[in-house]
């Protein structure tokens, strides 16, 4: 003989109390009188214990971190984390995005023709942008190299001296992988025109140069328009949507630079900083890497979702 299954012990925390905790986790602590911007498990548990009984949930008077953790885990909530997304600000976002992706598709077709020994395309496409505010930092104390048996990694003193900032004006050829770049203290219209002139001298006169860039003021200024007027038919500009720099493939190159040559860089002068950046570009041009856009025209709708917009959790 065996007992039939029974309902078991009644839950200590009723569903209404759990839903109240979930509702708290979906609000900012600042809305409830706390100075914190984000919840921690301990902060939320303290708030639940203090405010639960007066709010009609006496079962929460002894709520601890483990209970709060279980309630949040059941709902897959992580209020202690921030996930970045890109808010759509451009009313013509879909149209401009489609234009950019069609350009990338055209470049892919040109690359295929070139691989098959066909004629060199008449139009070259470059992604252009600026990376401003790159800090040139100098060590106050020398770095200590790794030593077996003593310390496995490089040792660095926490103190440093700021020498100034530089802006990187960069163009990336989507067909050949050629990198064009300038390192300047500022990124005004004058510097952008200087980059255009370098690109103009590099390519044969019978080629049309198509520039993919954002809506920075230097790209549409009067000085830039005067330069383009002196070279009619030479340049064609394709602008990314507002607040959508992730559609520009040059951001992939900037990300690669930040994770390699710019990561933890220390120099003795801004001149050395500039020289090392140019040295990095020369190494890329010695063995060019072609950057490819992995999405196609069929992914237009999927690309509008925040998870495709360079989302990052911290």
Coordinates of N, CA, C and O in Angstrom, one line a residue, residues 18-32 37-39 44 47-48 68 71-72 75-80:
X18 N 5.8 37.0 -4.6 CA 6.9 36.9 -5.6 C 6.7 37.9 -6.7 O 7.7 38.4 -7.2
X19 N 5.4 38.1 -7.1 CA 5.2 39.0 -8.2 C 5.5 40.4 -7.8 O 6.0 41.3 -8.6
X20 N 5.3 40.7 -6.5 CA 5.7 42.1 -6.0 C 7.2 42.3 -6.0 O 7.7 43.3 -6.4
X21 N 8.0 41.2 -5.7 CA 9.4 41.3 -5.8 C 9.9 41.5 -7.2 O 10.8 42.3 -7.5
X22 N 9.2 40.8 -8.2 CA 9.6 40.9 -9.6 C 9.3 42.4 -10.1 O 10.0 43.0 -10.8
X23 N 8.1 42.9 -9.6 CA 7.8 44.3 -10.0 C 8.8 45.3 -9.5 O 9.2 46.2 -10.2
X24 N 9.3 45.0 -8.3 CA 10.4 45.9 -7.7 C 11.7 45.8 -8.6 O 12.3 46.8 -8.9
X25 N 12.0 44.6 -9.0 CA 13.2 44.4 -9.7 C 13.2 45.1 -11.1 O 14.2 45.4 -11.7
X26 N 12.0 45.3 -11.6 CA 11.8 45.9 -12.9 C 11.8 47.4 -12.8 O 11.5 48.1 -13.9
X27 N 12.0 48.0 -11.7 CA 12.0 49.4 -11.5 C 13.4 49.8 -11.0 O 14.2 49.0 -10.5
X28 N 13.8 51.1 -11.2 CA 15.1 51.6 -10.8 C 15.1 51.8 -9.3 O 14.0 52.3 -8.8
X29 N 16.1 51.6 -8.6 CA 16.2 51.9 -7.2 C 15.9 53.4 -6.9 O 15.4 53.7 -5.8
X30 N 16.3 54.2 -7.8 CA 16.1 55.7 -7.6 C 14.7 56.0 -7.5 O 14.3 57.0 -6.9
X31 N 13.8 55.2 -8.2 CA 12.4 55.5 -8.1 C 11.8 55.2 -6.7 O 10.7 55.6 -6.4
X32 N 12.5 54.4 -5.9 CA 12.1 54.0 -4.6 C 12.9 54.6 -3.5 O 12.8 54.2 -2.3
X37 N 21.8 53.3 -8.9 CA 21.2 53.3 -10.2 C 20.7 51.9 -10.6 O 19.8 51.8 -11.3
X38 N 21.4 50.9 -10.0 CA 21.0 49.5 -10.3 C 20.8 48.7 -9.0 O 21.5 49.0 -8.0
X39 N 20.0 47.7 -9.1 CA 19.8 46.8 -7.9 C 21.0 45.9 -7.8 O 21.6 45.4 -8.8
X44 N 18.3 44.8 -2.9 CA 16.9 44.4 -3.2 C 16.3 43.6 -2.0 O 15.1 43.8 -1.6
X47 N 15.5 46.0 0.9 CA 14.3 46.7 0.6 C 13.1 45.8 0.8 O 12.0 46.3 1.3
X48 N 13.1 44.6 0.3 CA 12.0 43.7 0.4 C 11.6 43.4 1.9 O 10.5 43.4 2.3
X68 N 15.7 36.0 -2.9 CA 15.6 37.0 -4.0 C 16.3 36.5 -5.3 O 15.8 36.6 -6.4
X71 N 13.9 34.0 -6.9 CA 12.8 34.6 -7.6 C 13.2 35.2 -8.9 O 12.5 35.1 -9.9
X72 N 14.3 35.9 -8.9 CA 14.8 36.6 -10.1 C 15.2 35.5 -11.2 O 15.0 35.7 -12.4
X75 N 12.4 34.1 -13.2 CA 11.9 35.1 -14.3 C 13.0 35.5 -15.2 O 12.8 36.3 -16.1
X76 N 14.2 34.9 -15.1 CA 15.4 35.2 -15.9 C 15.6 36.8 -15.9 O 15.9 37.4 -16.9
X77 N 15.6 37.3 -14.7 CA 15.9 38.8 -14.5 C 17.3 38.9 -14.0 O 17.7 38.2 -13.1
X78 N 18.0 39.9 -14.5 CA 19.3 40.3 -14.0 C 19.4 41.8 -13.9 O 20.0 42.5 -14.7
X79 N 18.7 42.4 -12.9 CA 18.7 43.9 -12.8 C 20.0 44.5 -12.4 O 20.1 45.7 -12.5
X80 N 21.0 43.7 -12.1 CA 22.3 44.2 -11.7 C 23.2 44.4 -13.0 O 24.3 44.9 -12.9

